Tab-separated table of C-alpha atoms and ligand atoms in Angstrom:
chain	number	residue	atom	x	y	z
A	243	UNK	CA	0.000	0.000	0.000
A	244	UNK	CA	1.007	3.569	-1.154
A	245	UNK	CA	1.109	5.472	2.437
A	246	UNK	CA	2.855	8.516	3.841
A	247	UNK	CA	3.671	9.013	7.747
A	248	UNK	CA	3.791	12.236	9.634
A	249	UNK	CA	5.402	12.151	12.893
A	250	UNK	CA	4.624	15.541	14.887
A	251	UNK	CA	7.165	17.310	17.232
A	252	UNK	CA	6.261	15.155	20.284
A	253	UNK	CA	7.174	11.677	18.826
A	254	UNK	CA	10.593	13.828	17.750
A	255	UNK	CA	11.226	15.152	21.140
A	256	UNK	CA	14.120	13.429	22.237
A	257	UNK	CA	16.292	10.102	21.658
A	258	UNK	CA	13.477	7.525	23.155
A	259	UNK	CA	11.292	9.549	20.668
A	260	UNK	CA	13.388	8.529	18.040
A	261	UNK	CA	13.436	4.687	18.757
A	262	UNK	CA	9.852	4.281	18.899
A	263	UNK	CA	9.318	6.402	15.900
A	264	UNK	CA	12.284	3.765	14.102
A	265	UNK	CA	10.469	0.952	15.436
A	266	UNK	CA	6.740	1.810	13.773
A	267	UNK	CA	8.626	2.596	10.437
A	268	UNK	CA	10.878	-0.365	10.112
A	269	UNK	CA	7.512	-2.445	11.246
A	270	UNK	CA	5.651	-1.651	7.753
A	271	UNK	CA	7.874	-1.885	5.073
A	272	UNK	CA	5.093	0.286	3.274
A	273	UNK	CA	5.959	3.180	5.376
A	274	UNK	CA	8.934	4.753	2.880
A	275	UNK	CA	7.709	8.184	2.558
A	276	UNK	CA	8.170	9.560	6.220
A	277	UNK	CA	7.040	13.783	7.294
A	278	UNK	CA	9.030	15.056	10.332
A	279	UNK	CA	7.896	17.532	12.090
A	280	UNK	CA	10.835	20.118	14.417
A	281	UNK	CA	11.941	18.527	18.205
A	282	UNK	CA	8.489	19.035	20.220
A	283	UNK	CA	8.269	19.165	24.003
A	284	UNK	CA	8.894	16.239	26.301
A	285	UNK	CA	8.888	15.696	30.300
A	286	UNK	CA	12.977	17.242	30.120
A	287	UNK	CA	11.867	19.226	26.769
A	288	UNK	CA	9.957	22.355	28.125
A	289	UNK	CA	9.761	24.339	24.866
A	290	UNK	CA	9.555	23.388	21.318
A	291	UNK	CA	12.505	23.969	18.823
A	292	UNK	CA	10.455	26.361	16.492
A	293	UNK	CA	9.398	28.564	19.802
A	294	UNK	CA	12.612	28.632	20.182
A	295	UNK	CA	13.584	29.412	16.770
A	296	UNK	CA	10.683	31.961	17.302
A	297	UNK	CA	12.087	34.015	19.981
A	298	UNK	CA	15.580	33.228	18.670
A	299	UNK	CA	14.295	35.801	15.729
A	300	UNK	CA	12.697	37.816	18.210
A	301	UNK	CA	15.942	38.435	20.226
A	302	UNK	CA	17.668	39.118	16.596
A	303	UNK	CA	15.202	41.735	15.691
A	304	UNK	CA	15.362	43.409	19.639
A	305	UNK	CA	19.108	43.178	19.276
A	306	UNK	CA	18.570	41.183	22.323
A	307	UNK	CA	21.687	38.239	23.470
A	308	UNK	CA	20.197	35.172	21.931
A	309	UNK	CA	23.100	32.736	22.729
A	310	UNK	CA	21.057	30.952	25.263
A	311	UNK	CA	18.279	29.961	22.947
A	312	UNK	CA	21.132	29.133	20.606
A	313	UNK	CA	22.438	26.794	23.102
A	314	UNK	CA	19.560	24.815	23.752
A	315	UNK	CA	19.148	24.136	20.169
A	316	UNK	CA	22.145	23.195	19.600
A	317	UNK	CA	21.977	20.991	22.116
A	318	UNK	CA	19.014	19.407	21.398
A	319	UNK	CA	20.092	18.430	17.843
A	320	UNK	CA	23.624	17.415	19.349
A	321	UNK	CA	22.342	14.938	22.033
A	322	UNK	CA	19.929	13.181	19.815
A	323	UNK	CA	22.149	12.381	17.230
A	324	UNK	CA	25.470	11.494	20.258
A	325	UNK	CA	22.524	8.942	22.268
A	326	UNK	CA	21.808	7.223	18.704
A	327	UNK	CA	25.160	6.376	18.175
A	328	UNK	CA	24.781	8.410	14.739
A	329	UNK	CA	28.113	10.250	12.967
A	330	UNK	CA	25.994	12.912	10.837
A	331	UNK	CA	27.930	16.390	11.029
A	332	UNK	CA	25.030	18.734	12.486
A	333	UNK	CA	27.475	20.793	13.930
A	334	UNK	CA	28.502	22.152	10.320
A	335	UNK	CA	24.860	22.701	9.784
A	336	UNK	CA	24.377	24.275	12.818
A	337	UNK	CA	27.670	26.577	12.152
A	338	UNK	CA	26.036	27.509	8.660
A	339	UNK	CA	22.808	28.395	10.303
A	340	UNK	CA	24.646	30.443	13.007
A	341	UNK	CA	26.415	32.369	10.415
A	342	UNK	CA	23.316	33.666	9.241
A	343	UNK	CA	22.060	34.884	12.315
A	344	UNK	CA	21.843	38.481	10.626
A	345	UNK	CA	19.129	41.096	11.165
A	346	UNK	CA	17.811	40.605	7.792
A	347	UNK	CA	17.891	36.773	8.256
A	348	UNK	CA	14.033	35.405	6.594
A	349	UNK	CA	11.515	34.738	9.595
A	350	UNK	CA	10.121	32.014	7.586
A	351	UNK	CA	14.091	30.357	6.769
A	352	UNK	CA	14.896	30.572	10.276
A	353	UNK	CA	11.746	28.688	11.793
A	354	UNK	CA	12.112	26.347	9.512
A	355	UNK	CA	15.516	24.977	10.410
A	356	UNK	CA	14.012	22.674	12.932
A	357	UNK	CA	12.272	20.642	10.819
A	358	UNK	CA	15.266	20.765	8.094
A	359	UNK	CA	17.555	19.413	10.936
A	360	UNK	CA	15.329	17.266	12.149
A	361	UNK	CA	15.087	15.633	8.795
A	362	UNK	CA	18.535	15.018	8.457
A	363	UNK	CA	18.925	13.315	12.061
A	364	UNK	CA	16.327	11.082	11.223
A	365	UNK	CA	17.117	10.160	7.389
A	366	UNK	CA	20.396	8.903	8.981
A	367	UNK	CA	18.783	6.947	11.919
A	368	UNK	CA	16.415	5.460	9.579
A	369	UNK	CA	19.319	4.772	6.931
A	370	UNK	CA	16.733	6.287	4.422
A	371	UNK	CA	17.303	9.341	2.231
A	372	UNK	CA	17.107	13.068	3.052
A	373	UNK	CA	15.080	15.364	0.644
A	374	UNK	CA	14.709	18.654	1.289
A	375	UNK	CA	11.036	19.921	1.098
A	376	UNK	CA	12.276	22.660	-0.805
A	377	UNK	CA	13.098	20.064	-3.462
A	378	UNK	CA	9.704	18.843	-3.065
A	379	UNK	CA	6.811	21.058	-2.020
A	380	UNK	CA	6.553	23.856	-4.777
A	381	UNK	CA	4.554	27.025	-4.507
A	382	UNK	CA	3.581	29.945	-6.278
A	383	UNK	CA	4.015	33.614	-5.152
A	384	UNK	CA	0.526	33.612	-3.546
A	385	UNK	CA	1.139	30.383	-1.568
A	386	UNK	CA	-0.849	27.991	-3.668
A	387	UNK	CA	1.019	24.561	-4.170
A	388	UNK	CA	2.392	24.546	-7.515
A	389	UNK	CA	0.787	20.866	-7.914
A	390	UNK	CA	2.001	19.745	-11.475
A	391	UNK	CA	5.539	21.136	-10.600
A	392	UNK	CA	5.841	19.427	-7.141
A	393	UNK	CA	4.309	15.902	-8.225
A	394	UNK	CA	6.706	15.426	-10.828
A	395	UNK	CA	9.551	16.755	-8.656
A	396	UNK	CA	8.221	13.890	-5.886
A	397	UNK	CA	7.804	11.116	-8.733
A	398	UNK	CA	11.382	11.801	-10.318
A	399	UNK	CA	12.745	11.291	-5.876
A	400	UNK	CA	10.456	8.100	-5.811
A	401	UNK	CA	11.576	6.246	-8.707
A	402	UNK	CA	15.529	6.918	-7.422
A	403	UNK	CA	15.165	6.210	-3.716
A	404	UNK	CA	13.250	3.530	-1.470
A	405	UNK	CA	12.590	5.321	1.545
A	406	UNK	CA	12.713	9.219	1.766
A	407	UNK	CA	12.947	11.923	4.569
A	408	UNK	CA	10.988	15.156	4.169
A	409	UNK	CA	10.942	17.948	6.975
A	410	UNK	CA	7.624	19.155	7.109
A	411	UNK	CA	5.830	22.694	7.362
A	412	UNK	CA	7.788	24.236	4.539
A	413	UNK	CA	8.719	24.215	0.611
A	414	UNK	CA	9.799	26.988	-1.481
A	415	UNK	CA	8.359	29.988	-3.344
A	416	UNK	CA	9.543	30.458	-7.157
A	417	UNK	CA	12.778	32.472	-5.973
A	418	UNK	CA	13.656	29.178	-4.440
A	419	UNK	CA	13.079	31.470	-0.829
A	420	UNK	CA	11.367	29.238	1.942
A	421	UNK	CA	7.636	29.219	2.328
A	422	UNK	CA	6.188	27.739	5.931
A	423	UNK	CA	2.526	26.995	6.169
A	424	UNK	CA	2.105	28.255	9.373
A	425	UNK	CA	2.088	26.581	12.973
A	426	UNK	CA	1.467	23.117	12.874
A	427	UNK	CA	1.588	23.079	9.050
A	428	UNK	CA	3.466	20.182	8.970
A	429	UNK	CA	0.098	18.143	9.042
A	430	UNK	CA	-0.397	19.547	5.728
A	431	UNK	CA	2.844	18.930	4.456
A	432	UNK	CA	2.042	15.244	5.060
A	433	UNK	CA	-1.418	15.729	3.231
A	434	UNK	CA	-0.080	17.117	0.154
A	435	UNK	CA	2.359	14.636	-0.363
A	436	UNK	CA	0.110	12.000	0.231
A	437	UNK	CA	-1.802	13.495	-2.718
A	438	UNK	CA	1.010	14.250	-4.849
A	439	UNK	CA	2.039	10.488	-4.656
A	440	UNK	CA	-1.831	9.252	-4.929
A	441	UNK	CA	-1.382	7.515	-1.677
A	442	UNK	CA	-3.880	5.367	-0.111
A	443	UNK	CA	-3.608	5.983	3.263
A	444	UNK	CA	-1.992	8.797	5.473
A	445	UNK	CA	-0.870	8.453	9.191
A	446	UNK	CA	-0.629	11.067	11.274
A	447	UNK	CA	1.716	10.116	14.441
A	448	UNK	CA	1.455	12.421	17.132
A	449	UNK	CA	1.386	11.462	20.974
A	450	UNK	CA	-2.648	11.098	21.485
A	451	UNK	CA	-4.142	7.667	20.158
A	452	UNK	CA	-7.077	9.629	18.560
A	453	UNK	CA	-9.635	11.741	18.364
A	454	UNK	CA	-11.479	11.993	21.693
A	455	UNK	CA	-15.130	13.285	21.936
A	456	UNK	CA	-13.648	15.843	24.294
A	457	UNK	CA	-9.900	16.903	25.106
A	458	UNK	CA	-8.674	14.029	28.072
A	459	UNK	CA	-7.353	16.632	29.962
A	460	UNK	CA	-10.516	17.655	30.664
A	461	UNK	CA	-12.191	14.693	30.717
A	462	UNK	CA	-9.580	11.894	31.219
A	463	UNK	CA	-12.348	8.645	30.451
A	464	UNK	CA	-13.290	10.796	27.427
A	465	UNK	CA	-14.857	8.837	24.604
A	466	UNK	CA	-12.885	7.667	21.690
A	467	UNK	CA	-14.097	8.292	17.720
A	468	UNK	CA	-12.769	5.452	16.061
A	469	UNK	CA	-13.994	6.648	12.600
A	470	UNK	CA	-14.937	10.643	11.964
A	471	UNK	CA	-15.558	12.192	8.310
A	472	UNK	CA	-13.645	14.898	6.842
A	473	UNK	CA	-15.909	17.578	7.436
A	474	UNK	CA	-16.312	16.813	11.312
A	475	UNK	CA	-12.696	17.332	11.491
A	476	UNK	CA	-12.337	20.233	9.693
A	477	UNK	CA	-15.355	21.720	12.152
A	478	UNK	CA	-13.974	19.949	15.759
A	479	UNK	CA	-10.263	21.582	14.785
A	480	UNK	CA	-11.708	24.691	13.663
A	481	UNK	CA	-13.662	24.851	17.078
A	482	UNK	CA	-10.568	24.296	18.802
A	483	UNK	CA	-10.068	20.865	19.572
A	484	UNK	CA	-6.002	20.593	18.935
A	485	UNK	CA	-6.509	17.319	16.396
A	486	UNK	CA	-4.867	18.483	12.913
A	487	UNK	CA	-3.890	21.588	11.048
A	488	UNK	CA	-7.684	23.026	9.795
A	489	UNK	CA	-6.239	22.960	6.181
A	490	UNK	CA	-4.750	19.374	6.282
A	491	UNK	CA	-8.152	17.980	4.938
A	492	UNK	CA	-8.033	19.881	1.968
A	493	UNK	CA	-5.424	18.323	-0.119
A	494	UNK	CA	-6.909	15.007	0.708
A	495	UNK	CA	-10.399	15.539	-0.664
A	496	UNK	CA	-10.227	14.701	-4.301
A	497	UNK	CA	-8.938	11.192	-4.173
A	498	UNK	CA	-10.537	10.378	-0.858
A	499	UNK	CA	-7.143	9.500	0.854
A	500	UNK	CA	-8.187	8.153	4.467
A	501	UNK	CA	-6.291	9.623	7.390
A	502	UNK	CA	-5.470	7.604	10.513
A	503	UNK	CA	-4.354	9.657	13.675
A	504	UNK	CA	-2.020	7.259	15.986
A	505	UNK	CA	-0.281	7.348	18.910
A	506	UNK	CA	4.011	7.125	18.794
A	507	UNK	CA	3.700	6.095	22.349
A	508	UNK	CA	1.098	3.322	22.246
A	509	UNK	CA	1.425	2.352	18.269
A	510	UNK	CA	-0.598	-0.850	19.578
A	511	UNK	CA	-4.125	1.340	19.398
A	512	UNK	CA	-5.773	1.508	16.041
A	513	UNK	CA	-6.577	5.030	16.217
A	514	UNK	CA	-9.126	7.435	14.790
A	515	UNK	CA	-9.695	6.829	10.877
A	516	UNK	CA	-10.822	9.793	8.982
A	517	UNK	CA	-12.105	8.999	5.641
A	518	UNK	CA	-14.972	11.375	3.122
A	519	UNK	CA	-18.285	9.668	4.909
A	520	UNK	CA	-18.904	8.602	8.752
A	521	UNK	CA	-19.560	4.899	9.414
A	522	UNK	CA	-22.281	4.147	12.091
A	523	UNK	CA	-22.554	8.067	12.660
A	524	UNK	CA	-23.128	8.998	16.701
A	525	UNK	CA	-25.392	11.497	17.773
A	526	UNK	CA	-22.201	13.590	18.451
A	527	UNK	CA	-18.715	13.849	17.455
A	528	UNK	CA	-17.275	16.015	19.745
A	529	UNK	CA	-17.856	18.901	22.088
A	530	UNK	CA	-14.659	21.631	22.110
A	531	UNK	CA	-14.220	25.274	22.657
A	532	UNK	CA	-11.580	28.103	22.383
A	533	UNK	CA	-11.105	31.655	24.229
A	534	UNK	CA	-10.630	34.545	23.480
A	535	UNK	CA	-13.577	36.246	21.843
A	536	UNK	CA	-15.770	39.045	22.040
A	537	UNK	CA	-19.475	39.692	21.355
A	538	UNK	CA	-21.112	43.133	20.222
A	539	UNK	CA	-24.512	43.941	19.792
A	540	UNK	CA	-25.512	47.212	18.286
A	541	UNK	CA	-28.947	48.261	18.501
A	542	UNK	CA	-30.565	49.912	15.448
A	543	UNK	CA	-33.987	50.405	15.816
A	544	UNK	CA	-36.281	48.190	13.126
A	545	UNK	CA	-33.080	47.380	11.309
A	546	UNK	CA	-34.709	44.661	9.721
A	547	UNK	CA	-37.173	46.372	7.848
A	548	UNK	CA	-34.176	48.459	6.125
A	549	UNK	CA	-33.227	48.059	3.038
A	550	UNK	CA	-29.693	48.390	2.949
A	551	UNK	CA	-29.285	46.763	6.898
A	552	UNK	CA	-26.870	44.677	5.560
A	553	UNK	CA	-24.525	48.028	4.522
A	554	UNK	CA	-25.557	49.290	7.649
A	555	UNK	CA	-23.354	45.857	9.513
A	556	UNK	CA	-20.703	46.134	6.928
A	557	UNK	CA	-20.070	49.681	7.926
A	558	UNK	CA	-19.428	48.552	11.068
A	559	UNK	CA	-17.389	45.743	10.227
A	560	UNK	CA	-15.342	48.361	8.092
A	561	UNK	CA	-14.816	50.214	11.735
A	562	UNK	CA	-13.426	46.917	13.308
A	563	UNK	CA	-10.920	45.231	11.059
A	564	UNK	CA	-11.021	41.831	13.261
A	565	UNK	CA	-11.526	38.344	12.671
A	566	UNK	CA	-15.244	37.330	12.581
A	567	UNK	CA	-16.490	34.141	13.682
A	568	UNK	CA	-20.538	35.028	13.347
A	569	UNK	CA	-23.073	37.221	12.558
A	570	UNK	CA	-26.601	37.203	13.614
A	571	UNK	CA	-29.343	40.266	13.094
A	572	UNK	CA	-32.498	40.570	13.822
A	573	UNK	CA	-35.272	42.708	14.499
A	574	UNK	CA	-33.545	45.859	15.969
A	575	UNK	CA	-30.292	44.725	16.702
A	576	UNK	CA	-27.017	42.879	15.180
A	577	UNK	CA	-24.656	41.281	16.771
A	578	UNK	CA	-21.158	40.343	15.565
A	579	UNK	CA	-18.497	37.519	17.536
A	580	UNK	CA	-15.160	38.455	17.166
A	581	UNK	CA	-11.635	37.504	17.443
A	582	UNK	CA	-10.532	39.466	20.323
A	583	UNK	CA	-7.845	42.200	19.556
A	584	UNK	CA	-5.653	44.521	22.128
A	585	UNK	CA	-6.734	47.630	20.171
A	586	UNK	CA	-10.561	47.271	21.182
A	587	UNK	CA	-11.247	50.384	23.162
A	588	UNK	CA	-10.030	52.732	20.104
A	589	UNK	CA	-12.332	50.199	17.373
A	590	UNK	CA	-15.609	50.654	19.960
A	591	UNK	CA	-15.398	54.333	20.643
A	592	UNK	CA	-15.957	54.534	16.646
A	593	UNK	CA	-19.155	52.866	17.145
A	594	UNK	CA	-22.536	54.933	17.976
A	595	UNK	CA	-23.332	54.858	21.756
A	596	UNK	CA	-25.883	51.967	21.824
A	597	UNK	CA	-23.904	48.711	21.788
A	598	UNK	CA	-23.180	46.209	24.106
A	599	UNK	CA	-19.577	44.635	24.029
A	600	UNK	CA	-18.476	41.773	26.021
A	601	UNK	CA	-15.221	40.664	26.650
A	602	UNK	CA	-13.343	37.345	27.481
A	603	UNK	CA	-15.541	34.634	26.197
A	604	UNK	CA	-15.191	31.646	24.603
A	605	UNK	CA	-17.138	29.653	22.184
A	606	UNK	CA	-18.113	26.519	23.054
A	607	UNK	CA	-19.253	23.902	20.037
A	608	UNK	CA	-21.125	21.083	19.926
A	609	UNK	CA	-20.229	18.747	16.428
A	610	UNK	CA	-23.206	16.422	16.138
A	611	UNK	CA	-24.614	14.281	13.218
A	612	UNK	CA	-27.810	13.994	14.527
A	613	UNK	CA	-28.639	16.832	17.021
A	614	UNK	CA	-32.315	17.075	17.912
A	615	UNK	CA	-33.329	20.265	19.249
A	616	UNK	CA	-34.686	18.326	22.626
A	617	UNK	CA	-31.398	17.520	23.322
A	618	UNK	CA	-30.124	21.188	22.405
A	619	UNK	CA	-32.621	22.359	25.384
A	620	UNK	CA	-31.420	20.130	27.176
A	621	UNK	CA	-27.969	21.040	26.830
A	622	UNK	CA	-28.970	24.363	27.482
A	623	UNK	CA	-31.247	23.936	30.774
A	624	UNK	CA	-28.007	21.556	32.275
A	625	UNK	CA	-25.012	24.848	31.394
A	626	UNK	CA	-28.297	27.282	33.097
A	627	UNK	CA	-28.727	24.726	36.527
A	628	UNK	CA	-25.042	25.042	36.483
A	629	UNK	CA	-25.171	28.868	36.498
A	630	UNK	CA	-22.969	28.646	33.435
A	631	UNK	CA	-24.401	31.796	31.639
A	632	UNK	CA	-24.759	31.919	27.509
A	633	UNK	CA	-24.223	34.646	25.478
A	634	UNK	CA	-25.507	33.822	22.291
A	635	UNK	CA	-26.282	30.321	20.943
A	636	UNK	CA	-27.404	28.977	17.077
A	637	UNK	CA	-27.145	25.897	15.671
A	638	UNK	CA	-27.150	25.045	12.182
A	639	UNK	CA	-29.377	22.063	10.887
A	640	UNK	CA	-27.069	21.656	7.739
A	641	UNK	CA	-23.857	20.479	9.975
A	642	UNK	CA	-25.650	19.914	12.937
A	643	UNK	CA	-23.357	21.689	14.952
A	644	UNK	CA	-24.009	23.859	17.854
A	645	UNK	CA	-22.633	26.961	19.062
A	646	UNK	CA	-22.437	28.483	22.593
A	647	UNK	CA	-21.043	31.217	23.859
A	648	UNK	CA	-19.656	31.514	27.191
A	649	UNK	CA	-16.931	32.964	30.183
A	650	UNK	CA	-13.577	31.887	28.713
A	651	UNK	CA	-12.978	30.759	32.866
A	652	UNK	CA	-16.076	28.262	32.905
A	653	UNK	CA	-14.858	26.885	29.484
A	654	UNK	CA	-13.677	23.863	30.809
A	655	UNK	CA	-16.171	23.577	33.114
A	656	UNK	CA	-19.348	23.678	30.314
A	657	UNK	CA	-17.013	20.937	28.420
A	658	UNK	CA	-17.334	19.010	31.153
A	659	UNK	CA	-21.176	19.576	31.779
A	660	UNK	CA	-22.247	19.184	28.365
A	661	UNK	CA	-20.293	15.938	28.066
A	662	UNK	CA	-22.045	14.403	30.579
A	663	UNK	CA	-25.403	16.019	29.603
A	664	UNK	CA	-25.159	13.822	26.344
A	665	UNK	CA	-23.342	10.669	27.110
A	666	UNK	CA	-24.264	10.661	30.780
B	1404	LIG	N1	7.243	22.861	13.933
B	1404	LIG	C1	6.133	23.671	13.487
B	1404	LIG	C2	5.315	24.122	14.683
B	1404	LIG	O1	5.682	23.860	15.816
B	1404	LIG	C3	5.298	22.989	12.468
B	1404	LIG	C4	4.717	21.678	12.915
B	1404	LIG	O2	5.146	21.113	13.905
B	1404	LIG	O3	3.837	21.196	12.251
B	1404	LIG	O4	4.323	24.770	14.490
């Protein structure tokens, strides 16, 4: 079988990462097209190489000392490769790197340098081949994969080597400068090659053995999905739940490549499978949230018999340039959820003087297949006995999925009532 494998920065943290991640690859001699993600976190591990590489380019730019950060990067890369036994010479890649620790060094080369060394660490370990994404993963000025370009690229590498090493979360623009697709990208990385080489199957390693109906550290006897759709995935990780990259979906979608998210740590579970349709669907899929949003209502009296009340919303969207999650009207009044921003107080006092605005809330989802409304009330009635208050609700009949909004500090708390509201 044609598959790809993605391991994320957790199954890369250290060493003991390392074995296991040797030991599920050299188990399936299918598994010759491997994704690596930058060193993650680990018990001894407290921050992740690209934070680091982050606020190694903050320091940079702040003309700041950065040689601590340095440091621990270097020695993260250095111990790995000494505690496998391996001979690569990182240290000349890590000279060439330090070299170009410039002001104008690019953001988007620097970040990516964990992955790149990454690669090359575990190419070697694996006795398999490194290929640089940029060799790989084309894409035009605007950011769109270059498809035609890159799956030839990847077919020419595939007919020359048997097993293959590509650092995820980056590829190149036209100038041949380095393109990242943004934090956690390298779950899409690992979709579009899976595409490009018309795989069957793509497996997402990370250190969770699934996709729970709720995040286990909120509810540790959480629910397991053992098979999810697309779309539910798209909506959970878009509501928050920390499964996949939003966009990794996308590149799957026209040859229906199933997706299997598995655990480094326990590679004995089976996993969540994500294909294009839901087998045996539950009543829900999930129930996830995220803070940080803000909810204004301006009152406009009998807006809705206006003609032009939608110009009248879009003039005050104009006023507050900030990322929109919803927006509801009705009879005399709109209301708009928002991405919360510092600059607030200067957007608001643009406003006219009869709006509401409230602060530090999250939204709280419900992805269902089959929500009836009875057990919407319900939901409801068990968040009010709980004194949980909510903002604004809707739910839409189409994806039956079902939106709440309330305090970012009872977030948890509302996961944890709603959970039991519908499985209890
Ligand atoms: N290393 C990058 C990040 O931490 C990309 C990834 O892991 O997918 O966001």
């Amino acid at each position: 079988m044609n598959k790809v494998a993605k391991f994320g920065g957790s199954s890369l943290a250290d060493a003991v990462q390392f074995r296991k991640v040797a030991a599920i690859v050299k188990g399936d001699p299918d598994r010759r097209v491997i994704i690596v993600s930058a060193c993650g976190k680990s018990v001894v591990e407290r921050e992740k190489v690209t934070d680091l590489l982050y606020r190694l380019y903050a320091c940079i730019q702040g003309d700041r000392g950065y040689e601590e950060i340095w440091e621990s990067i270097v020695n993260r890369y250095v111990t790995i490769r000494d505690e496998l036994g391996m001979v690569c010479d990182i240290e000349s890649e890590l000279v060439g790197i330090y070299n170009r620790l410039e002001k104008d060094v690019s953001v988007e080369w620097l970040v990516s340098r964990g992955e790149y060394l990454c690669s090359l660490l575990m190419a070697e370990y694996l006795g398999y081949s490194f290929i640089d994404a940029t060799k790989v993963l084309f894409f035009h000025e605007d950011g769109i994969l270059d498809r035609e370009k890159s799956k030839y690229a990847l077919g020419k590498i595939l007919e020359d080597h048997c097993g293959i090493v590509i650092p995820g979360f980056y590829g190149a623009f036209p100038n041949g400068e380095i393109h990242t697709l943004g934090r956690g990208g390298s779950d899409v990385s690992g979709s579009m090659i899976a595409d490009l080489m018309e795989a069957e199957l793509y497996e997402n390693w990370s250190d969770v053995s699934g996709i729970f109906m709720v995040d286990p550290r909120i509810i540790p006897e959480a629910v397991k999905c053992s098979h999810i759709s697309y779309q539910k995935v798209r909506e959970l990780s878009h509501l928050g739940a920390n499964i996949l990259h939003e966009d990794t979906i996308f590149p799957l979608l026209s040859r229906n490549i199933s997706l299997v998210i598995r655990n480094t740590n326990a590679p004995q579970d089976p996993g969540t499978l994500v294909t294009a349709q839901e087998i045996d669907p539950c009543e829900i899929c999930g129930i996830t949230g995220k803070k940080g949003y803000s909810l204004l209502r301006v009152y406009k009296e009998e807006l809705s018999i206006e003609n032009d009340w939608l110009l009248t919303i879009a003039n005050t969207l104009r006023e507050l340039p900030v990322s929109i999650e919803y927006i509801r009207n009705s009879i005399d009044h709109y209301t708009i959820v928002f991405k919360e921003v510092e600059c607030i107080d200067t957007l608001l006092s643009s406003l006219p003087d009869n709006y509401e605005h409230i602060h530090s809330l999250a939204i709280l989802g419900i992805v269902g297949n089959t929500l009836e409304p009875r057990r919407i009330e319900r939901a409801l009635a068990s968040l009010h006995d709980s004194e949980i208050e909510v903002y604004y609700s809707s739910q839409d009949p189409h994806t039956s999925t079902c939106i709440f909004l309330v305090n970012d500090r009872q977030l948890e708390d509302a996961i944890r009532i709603l959970y039991y509201a519908f499985l209890g």
